[in-house]
PDB file of C-alpha atoms in Angstrom:
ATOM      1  CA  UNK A   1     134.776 119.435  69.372  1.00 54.00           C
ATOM      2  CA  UNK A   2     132.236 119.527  66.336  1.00 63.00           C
ATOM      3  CA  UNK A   3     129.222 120.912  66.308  1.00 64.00           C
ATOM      4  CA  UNK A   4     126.822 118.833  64.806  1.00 66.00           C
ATOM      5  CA  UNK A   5     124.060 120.426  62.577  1.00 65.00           C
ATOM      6  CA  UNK A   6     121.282 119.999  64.959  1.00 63.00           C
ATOM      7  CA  UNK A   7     122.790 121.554  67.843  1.00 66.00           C
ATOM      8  CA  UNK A   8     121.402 125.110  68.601  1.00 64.00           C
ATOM      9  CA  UNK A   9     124.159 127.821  68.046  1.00 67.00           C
ATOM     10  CA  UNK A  10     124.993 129.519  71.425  1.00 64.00           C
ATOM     11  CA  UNK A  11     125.173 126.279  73.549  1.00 68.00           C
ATOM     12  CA  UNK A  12     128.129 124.697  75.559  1.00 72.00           C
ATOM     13  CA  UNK A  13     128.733 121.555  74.013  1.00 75.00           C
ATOM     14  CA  UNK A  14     131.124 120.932  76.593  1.00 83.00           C
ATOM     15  CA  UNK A  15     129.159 120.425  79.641  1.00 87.00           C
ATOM     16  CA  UNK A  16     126.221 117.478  80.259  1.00 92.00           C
ATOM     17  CA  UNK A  17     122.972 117.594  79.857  1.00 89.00           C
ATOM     18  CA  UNK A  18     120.701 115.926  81.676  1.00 91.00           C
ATOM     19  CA  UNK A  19     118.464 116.202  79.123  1.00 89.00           C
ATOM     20  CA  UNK A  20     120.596 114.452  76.590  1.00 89.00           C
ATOM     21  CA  UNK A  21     121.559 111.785  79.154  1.00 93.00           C
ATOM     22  CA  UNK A  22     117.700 111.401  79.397  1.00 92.00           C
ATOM     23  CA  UNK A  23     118.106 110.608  75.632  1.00 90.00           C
ATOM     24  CA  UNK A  24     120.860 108.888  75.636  1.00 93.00           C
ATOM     25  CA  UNK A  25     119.566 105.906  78.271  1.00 94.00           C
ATOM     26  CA  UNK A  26     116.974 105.458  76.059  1.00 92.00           C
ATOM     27  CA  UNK A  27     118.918 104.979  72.975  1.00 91.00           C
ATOM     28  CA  UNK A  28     118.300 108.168  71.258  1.00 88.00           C
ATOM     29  CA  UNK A  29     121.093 109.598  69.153  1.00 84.00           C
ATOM     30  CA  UNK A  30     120.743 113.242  70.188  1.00 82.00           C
ATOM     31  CA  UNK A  31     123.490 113.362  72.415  1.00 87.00           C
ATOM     32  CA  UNK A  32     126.841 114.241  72.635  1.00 88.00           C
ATOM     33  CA  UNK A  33     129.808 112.617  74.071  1.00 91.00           C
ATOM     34  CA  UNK A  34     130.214 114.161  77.014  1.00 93.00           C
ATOM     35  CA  UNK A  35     126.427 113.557  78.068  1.00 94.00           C
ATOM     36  CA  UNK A  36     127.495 109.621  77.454  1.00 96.00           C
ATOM     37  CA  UNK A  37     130.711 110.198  79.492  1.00 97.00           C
ATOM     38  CA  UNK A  38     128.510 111.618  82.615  1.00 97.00           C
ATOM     39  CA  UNK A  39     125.659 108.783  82.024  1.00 98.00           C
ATOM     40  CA  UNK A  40     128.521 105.770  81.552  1.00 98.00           C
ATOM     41  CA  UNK A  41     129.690 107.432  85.093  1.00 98.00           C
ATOM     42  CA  UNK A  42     126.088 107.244  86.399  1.00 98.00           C
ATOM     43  CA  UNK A  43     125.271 103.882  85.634  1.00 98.00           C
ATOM     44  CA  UNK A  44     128.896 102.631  87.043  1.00 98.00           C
ATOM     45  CA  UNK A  45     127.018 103.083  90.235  1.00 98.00           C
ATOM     46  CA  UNK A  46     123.359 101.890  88.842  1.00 97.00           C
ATOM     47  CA  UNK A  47     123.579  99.676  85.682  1.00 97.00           C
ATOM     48  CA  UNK A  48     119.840  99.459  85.531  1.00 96.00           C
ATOM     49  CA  UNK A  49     119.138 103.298  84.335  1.00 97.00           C
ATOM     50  CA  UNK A  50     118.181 102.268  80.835  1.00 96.00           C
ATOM     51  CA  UNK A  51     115.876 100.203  82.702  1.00 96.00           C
ATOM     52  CA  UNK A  52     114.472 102.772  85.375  1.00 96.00           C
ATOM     53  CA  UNK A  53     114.115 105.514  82.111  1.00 95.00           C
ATOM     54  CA  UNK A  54     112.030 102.860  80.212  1.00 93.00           C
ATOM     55  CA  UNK A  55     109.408 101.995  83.017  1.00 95.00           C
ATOM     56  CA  UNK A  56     109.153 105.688  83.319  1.00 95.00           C
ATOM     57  CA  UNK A  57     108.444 106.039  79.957  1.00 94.00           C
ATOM     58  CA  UNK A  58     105.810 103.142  79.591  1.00 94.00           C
ATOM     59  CA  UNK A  59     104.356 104.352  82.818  1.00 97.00           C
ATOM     60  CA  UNK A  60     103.647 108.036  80.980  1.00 97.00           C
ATOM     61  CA  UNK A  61     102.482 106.087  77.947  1.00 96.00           C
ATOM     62  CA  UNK A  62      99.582 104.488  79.929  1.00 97.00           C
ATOM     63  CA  UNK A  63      99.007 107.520  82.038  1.00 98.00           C
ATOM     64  CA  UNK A  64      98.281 109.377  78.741  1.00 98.00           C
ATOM     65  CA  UNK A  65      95.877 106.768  77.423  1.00 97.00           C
ATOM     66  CA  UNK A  66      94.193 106.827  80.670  1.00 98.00           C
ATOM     67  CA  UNK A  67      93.871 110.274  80.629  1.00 98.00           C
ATOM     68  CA  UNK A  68      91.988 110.655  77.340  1.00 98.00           C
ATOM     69  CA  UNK A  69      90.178 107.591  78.385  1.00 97.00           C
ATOM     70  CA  UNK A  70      88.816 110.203  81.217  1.00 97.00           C
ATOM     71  CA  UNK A  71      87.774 112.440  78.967  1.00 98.00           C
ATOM     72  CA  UNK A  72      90.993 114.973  79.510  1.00 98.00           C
ATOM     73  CA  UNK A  73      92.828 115.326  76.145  1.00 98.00           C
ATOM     74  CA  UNK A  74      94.364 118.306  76.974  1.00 98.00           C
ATOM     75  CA  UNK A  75      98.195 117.965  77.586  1.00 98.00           C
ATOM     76  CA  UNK A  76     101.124 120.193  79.803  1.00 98.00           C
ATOM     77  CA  UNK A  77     104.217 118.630  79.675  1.00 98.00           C
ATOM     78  CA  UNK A  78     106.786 119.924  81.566  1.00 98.00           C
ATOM     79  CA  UNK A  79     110.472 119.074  81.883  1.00 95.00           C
ATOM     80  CA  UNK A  80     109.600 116.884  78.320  1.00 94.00           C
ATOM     81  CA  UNK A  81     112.858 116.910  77.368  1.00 90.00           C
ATOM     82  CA  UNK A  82     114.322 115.240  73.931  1.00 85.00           C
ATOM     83  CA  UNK A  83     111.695 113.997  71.953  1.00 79.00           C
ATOM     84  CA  UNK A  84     111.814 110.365  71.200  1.00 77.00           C
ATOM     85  CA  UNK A  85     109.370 107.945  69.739  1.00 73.00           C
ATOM     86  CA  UNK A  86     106.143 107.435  72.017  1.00 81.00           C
ATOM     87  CA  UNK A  87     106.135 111.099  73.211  1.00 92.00           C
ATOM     88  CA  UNK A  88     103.341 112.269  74.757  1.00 96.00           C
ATOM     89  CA  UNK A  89     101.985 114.053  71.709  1.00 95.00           C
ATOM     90  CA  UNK A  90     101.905 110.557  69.758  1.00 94.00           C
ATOM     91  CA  UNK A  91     100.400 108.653  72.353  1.00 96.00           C
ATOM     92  CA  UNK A  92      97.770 110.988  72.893  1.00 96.00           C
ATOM     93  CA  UNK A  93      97.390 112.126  69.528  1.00 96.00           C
ATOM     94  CA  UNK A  94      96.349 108.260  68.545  1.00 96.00           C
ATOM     95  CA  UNK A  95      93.921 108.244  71.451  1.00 97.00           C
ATOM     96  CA  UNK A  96      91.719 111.400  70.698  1.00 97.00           C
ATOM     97  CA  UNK A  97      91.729 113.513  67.998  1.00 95.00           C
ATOM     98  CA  UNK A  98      90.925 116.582  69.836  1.00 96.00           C
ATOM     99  CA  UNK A  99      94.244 116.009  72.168  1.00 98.00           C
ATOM    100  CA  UNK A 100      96.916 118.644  72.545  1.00 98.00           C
ATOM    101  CA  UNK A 101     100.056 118.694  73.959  1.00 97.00           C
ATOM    102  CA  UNK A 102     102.330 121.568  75.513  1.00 98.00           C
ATOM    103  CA  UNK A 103     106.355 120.755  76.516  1.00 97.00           C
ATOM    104  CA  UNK A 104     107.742 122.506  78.546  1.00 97.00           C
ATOM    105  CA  UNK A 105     111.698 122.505  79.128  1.00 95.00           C
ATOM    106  CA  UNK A 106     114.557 124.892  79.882  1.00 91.00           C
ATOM    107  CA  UNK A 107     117.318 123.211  77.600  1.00 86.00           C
ATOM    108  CA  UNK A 108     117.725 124.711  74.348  1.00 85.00           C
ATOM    109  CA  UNK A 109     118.662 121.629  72.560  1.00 79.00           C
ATOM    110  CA  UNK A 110     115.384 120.302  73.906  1.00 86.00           C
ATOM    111  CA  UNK A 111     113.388 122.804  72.954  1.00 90.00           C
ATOM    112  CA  UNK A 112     114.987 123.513  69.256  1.00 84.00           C
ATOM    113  CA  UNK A 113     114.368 119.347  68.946  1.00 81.00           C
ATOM    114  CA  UNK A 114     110.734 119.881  69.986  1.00 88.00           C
ATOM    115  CA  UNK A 115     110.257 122.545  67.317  1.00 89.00           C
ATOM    116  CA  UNK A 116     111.438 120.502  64.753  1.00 83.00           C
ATOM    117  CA  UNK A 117     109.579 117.559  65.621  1.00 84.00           C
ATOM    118  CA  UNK A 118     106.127 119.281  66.294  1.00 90.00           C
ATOM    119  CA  UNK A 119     107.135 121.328  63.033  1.00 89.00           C
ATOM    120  CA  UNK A 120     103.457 121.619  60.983  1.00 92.00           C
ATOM    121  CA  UNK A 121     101.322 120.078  64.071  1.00 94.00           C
ATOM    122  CA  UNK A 122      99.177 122.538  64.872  1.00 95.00           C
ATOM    123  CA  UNK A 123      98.117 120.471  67.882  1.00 96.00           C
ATOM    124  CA  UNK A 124     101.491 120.796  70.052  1.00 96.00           C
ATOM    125  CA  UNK A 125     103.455 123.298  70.775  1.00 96.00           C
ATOM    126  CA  UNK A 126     106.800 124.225  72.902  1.00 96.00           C
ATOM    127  CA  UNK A 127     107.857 127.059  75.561  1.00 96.00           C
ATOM    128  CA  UNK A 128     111.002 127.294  76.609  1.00 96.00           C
ATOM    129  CA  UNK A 129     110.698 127.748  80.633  1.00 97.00           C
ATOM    130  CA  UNK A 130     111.450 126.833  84.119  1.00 96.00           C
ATOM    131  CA  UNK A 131     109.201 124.436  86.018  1.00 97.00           C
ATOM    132  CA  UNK A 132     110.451 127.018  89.175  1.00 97.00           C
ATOM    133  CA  UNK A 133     108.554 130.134  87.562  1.00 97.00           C
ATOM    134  CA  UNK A 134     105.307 128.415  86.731  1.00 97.00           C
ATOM    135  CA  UNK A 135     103.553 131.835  86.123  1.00 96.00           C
ATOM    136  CA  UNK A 136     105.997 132.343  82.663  1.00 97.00           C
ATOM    137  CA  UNK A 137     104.497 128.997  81.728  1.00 98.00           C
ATOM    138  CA  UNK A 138     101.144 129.222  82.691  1.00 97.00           C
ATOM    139  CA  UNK A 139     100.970 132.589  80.870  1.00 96.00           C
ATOM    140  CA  UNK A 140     103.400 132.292  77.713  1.00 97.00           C
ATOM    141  CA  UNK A 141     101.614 133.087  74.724  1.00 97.00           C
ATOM    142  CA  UNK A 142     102.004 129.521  73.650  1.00 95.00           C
ATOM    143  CA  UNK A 143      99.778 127.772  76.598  1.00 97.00           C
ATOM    144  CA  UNK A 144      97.544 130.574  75.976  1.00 96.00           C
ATOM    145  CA  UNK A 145      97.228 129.198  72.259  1.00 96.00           C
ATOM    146  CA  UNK A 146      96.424 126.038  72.396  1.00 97.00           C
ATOM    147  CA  UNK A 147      95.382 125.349  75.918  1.00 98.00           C
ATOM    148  CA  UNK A 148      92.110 126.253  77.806  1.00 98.00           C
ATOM    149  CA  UNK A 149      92.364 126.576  81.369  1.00 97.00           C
ATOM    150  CA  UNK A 150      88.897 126.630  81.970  1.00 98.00           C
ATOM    151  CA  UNK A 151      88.850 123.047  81.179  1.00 98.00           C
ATOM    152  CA  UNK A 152      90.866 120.014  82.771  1.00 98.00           C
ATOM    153  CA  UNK A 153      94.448 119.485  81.540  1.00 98.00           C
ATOM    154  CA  UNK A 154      96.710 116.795  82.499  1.00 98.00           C
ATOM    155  CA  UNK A 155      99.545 118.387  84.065  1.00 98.00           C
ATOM    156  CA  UNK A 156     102.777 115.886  83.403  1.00 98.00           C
ATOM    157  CA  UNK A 157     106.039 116.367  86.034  1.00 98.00           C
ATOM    158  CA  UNK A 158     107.114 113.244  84.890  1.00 97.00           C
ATOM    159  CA  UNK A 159     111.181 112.575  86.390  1.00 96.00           C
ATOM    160  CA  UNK A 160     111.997 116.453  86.420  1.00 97.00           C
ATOM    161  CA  UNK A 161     110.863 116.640  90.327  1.00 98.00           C
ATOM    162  CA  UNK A 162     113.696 115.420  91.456  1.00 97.00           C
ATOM    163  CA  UNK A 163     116.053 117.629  89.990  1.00 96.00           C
ATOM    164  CA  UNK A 164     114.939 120.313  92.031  1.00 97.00           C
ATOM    165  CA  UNK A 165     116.110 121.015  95.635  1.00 97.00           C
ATOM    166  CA  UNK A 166     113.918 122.293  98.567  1.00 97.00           C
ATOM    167  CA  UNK A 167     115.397 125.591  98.036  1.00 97.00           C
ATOM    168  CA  UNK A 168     113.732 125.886  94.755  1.00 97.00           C
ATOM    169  CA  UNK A 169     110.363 125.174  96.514  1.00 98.00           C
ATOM    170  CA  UNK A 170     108.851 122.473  94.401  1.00 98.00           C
ATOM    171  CA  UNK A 171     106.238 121.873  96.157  1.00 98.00           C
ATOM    172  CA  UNK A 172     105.137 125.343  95.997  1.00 98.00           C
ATOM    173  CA  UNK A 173     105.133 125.412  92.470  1.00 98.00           C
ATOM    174  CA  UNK A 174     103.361 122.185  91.841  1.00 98.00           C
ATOM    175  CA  UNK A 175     100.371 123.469  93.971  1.00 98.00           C
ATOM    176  CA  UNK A 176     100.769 126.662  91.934  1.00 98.00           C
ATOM    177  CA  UNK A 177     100.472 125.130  88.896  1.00 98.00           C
ATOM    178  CA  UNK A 178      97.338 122.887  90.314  1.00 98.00           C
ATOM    179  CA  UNK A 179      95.796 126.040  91.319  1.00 98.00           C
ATOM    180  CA  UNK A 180      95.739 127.843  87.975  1.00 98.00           C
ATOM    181  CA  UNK A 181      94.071 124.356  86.584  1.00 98.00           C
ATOM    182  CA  UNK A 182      90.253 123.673  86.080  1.00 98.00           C
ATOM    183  CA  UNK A 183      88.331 121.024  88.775  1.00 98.00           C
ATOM    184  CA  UNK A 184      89.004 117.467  87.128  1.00 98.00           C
ATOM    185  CA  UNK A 185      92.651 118.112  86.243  1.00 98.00           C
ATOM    186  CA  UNK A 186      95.102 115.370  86.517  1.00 98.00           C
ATOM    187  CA  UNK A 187      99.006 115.026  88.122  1.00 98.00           C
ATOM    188  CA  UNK A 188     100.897 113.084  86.377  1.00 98.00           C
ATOM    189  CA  UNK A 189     104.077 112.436  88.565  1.00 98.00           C
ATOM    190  CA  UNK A 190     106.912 110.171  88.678  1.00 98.00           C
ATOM    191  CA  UNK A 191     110.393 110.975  91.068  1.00 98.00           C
ATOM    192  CA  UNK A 192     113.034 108.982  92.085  1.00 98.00           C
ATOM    193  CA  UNK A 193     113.633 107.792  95.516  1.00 98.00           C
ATOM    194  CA  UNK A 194     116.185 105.320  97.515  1.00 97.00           C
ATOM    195  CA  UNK A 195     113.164 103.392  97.921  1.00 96.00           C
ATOM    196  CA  UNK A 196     113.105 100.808  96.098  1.00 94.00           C
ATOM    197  CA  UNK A 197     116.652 100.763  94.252  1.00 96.00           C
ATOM    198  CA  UNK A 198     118.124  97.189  94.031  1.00 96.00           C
ATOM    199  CA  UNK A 199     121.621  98.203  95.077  1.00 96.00           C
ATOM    200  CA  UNK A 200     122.343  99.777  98.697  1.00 97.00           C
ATOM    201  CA  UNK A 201     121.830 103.106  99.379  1.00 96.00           C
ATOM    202  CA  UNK A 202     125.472 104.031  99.444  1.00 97.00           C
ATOM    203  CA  UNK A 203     126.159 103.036  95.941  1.00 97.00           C
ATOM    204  CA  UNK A 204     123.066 104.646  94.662  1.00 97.00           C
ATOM    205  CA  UNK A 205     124.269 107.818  96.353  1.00 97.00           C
ATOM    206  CA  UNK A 206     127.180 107.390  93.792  1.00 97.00           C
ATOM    207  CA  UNK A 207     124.948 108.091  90.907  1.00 97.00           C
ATOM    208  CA  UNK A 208     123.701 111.294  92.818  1.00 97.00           C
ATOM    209  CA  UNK A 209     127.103 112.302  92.874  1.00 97.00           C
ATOM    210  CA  UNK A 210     127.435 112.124  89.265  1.00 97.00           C
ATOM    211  CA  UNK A 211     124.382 114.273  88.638  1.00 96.00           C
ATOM    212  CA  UNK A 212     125.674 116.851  91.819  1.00 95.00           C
ATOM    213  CA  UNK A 213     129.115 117.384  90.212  1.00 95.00           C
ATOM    214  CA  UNK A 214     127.505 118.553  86.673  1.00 92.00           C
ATOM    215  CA  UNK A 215     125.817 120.543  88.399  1.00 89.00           C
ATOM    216  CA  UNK A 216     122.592 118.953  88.112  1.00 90.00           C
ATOM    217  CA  UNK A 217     121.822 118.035  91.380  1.00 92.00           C
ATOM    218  CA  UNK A 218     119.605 114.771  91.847  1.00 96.00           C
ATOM    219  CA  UNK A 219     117.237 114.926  94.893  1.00 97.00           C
ATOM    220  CA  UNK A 220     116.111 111.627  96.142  1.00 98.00           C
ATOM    221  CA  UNK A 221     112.366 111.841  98.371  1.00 98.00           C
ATOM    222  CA  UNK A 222     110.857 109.341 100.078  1.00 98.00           C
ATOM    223  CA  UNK A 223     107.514 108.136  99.223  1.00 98.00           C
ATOM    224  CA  UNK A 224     105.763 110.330 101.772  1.00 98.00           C
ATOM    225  CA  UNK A 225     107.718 113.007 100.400  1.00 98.00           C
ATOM    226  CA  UNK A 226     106.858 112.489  97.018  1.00 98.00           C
ATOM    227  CA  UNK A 227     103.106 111.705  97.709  1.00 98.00           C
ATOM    228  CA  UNK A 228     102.956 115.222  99.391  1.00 98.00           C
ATOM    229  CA  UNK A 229     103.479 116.624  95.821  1.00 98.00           C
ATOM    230  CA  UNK A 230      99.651 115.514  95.346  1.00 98.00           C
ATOM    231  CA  UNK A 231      97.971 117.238  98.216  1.00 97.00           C
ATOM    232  CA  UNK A 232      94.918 118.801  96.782  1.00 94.00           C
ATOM    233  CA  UNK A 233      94.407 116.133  94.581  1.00 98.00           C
ATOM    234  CA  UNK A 234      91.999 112.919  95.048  1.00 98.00           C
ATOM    235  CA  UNK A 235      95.043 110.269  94.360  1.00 98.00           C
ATOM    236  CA  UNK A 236      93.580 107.715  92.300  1.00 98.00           C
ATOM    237  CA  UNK A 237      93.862 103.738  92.413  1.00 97.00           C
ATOM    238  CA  UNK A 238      96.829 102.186  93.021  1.00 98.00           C
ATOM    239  CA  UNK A 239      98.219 105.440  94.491  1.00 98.00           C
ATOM    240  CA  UNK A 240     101.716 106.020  95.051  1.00 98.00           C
ATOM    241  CA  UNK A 241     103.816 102.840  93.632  1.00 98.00           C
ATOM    242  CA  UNK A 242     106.575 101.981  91.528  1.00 97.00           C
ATOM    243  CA  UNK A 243     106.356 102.627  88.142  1.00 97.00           C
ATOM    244  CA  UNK A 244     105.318  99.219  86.496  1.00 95.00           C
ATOM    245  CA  UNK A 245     102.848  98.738  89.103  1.00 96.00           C
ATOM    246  CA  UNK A 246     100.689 101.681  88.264  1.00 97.00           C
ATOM    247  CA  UNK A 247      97.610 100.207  86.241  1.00 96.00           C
ATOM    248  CA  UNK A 248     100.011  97.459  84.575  1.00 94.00           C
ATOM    249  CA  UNK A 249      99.281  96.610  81.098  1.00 86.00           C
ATOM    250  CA  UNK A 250      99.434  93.367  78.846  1.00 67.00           C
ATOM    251  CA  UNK A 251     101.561  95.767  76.375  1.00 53.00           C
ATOM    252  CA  UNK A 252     104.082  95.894  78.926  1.00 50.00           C
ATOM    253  CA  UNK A 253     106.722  93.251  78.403  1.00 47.00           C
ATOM    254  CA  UNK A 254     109.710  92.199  80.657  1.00 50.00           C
ATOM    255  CA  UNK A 255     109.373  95.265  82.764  1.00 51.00           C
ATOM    256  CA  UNK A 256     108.567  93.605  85.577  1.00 55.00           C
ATOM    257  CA  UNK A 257     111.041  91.052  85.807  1.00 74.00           C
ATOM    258  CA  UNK A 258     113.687  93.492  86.106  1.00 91.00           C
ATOM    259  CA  UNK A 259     113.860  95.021  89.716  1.00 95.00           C
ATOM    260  CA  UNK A 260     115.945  98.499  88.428  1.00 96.00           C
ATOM    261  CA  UNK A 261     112.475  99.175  86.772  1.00 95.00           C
ATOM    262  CA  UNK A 262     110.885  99.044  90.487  1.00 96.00           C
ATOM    263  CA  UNK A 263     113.062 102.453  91.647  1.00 96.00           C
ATOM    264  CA  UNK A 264     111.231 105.224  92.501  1.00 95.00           C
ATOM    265  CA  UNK A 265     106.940 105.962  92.686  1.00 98.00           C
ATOM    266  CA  UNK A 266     104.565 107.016  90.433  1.00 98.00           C
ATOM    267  CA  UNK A 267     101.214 108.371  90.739  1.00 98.00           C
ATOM    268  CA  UNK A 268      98.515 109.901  89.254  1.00 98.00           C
ATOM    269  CA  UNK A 269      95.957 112.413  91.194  1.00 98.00           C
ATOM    270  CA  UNK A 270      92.772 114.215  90.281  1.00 98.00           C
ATOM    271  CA  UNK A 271      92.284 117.404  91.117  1.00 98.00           C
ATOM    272  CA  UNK A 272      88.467 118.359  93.030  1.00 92.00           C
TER     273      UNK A 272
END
């Protein structure tokens, strides 16, 4: 297999990414063909995961505007993945001039894309690091940088929850990472669930299977699970929903007519 140009050296080409999977369901080109082997596999079972992706995205998009709108405009993205158009950088970037944006990810062809991307903006930054060892993010020299604790940051777990299992204790490090972050601090959260999934249960379970057998394995919560990732936080209006029904706007478009784009919750909480 080639190695395309972009690719970091020192990477197996040869097994997904879930990452580039990420990218590839919404279009993106930085993928390779074994990523669109696994996702073709995945969406065998759940045809709508272009769909599901792009609610998740829009649903960031607006969470990010709101944010600023608050007054927060300072950004930690973690589990960002690929960069595509709409990041969180751009979106916030347009919004406030003062906003800046951290990513956060643990795949080097994520990382090495966000570096070239955020190349010259000295408003965003990445760190290559595990959403299980928050302290290595919290304290790389990077979030010390451009981030200031002391003040409230909008803390973005946007659809990396779910990839890890209750052995890796992600609760725990979700309240660890609230804990190092000032009083009005937002959660930005989205996870997937069973809930909600227009297909039965036992042929969603057969895109889990995909993601288990690359070794990426996909937990699925239920919405009580998933709102427990916001204790300590004051959850804010509408609370724990699907995606498109978290503040809804008139930029949306045909989101809502498609019930893939209804799987899984989102939620946004504010920390006291």
């Amino acid at each position: 297999m080639e190695r395309p140009a972009w690719a970091p050296p020192g990477i197996d080409i040869s097994v997904p990414s879930v990452s580039r999977m990420y990218d590839f369901y919404l279009g993106g080109s930085h993928n390779f063909e074994v990523d669109r082997e696994a996702a073709r596999k995945a969406m065998d079972f759940l045809p709508g995961l272009p769909k599901i992706m792009q609610a998740n995205r829009a649903f960031m998009r607006r969470a990010v505007r709101h944010a600023v709108g608050q007054g927060v405009t300072q950004f930690l993205d973690i589990g960002s993945g690929i960069p595509t158009f709409g990041n969180v950088h751009e979106v916030a970037q347009a919004a406030s001039d003062e906003a800046r944006v951290v990513y956060v990810d643990h795949d080097p062809v994520a990382v090495a894309h966000s570096r070239a991307v955020l190349d010259g903006d000295p408003r965003s930054t990445v760190v290559a690091a595990d959403l299980r060892k928050p302290r290595e993010i919290l304290h790389s020299p990077e979030t010390a940088e451009l981030l200031d604790l002391d003040r409230p940051v909008a803390l973005l777990l946007v659809a990396v929850l779910h990839f890890l299992e209750d052995a890796d204790e992600p609760y725990q490090a979700v309240a660890e990472l609230l804990d190092a972050l000032a009083p009005g601090s937002l959660l930005v959260l989205t996870h997937a669930s069973y809930e909600g999934i227009p297909v039965s249960q036992e042929r969603a379970a057969g895109t889990v299977g995909v993601y288990r057998d690359i070794r990426n394995p996909l937990v699925m919560r239920s919405h009580d699970e998933i709102a427990r990732f916001f204790t300590g936080t004051e959850l804010l209006d509408p609370g724990v929903v699907a995606m498109p029904l978290w503040r809804p706007e008139s930029t949306d478009t045909d989101e809502e007519e498609d019930p893939f784009a209804f799987s899984g919750f989102a939620g946004v909480g504010r920390k006291a």
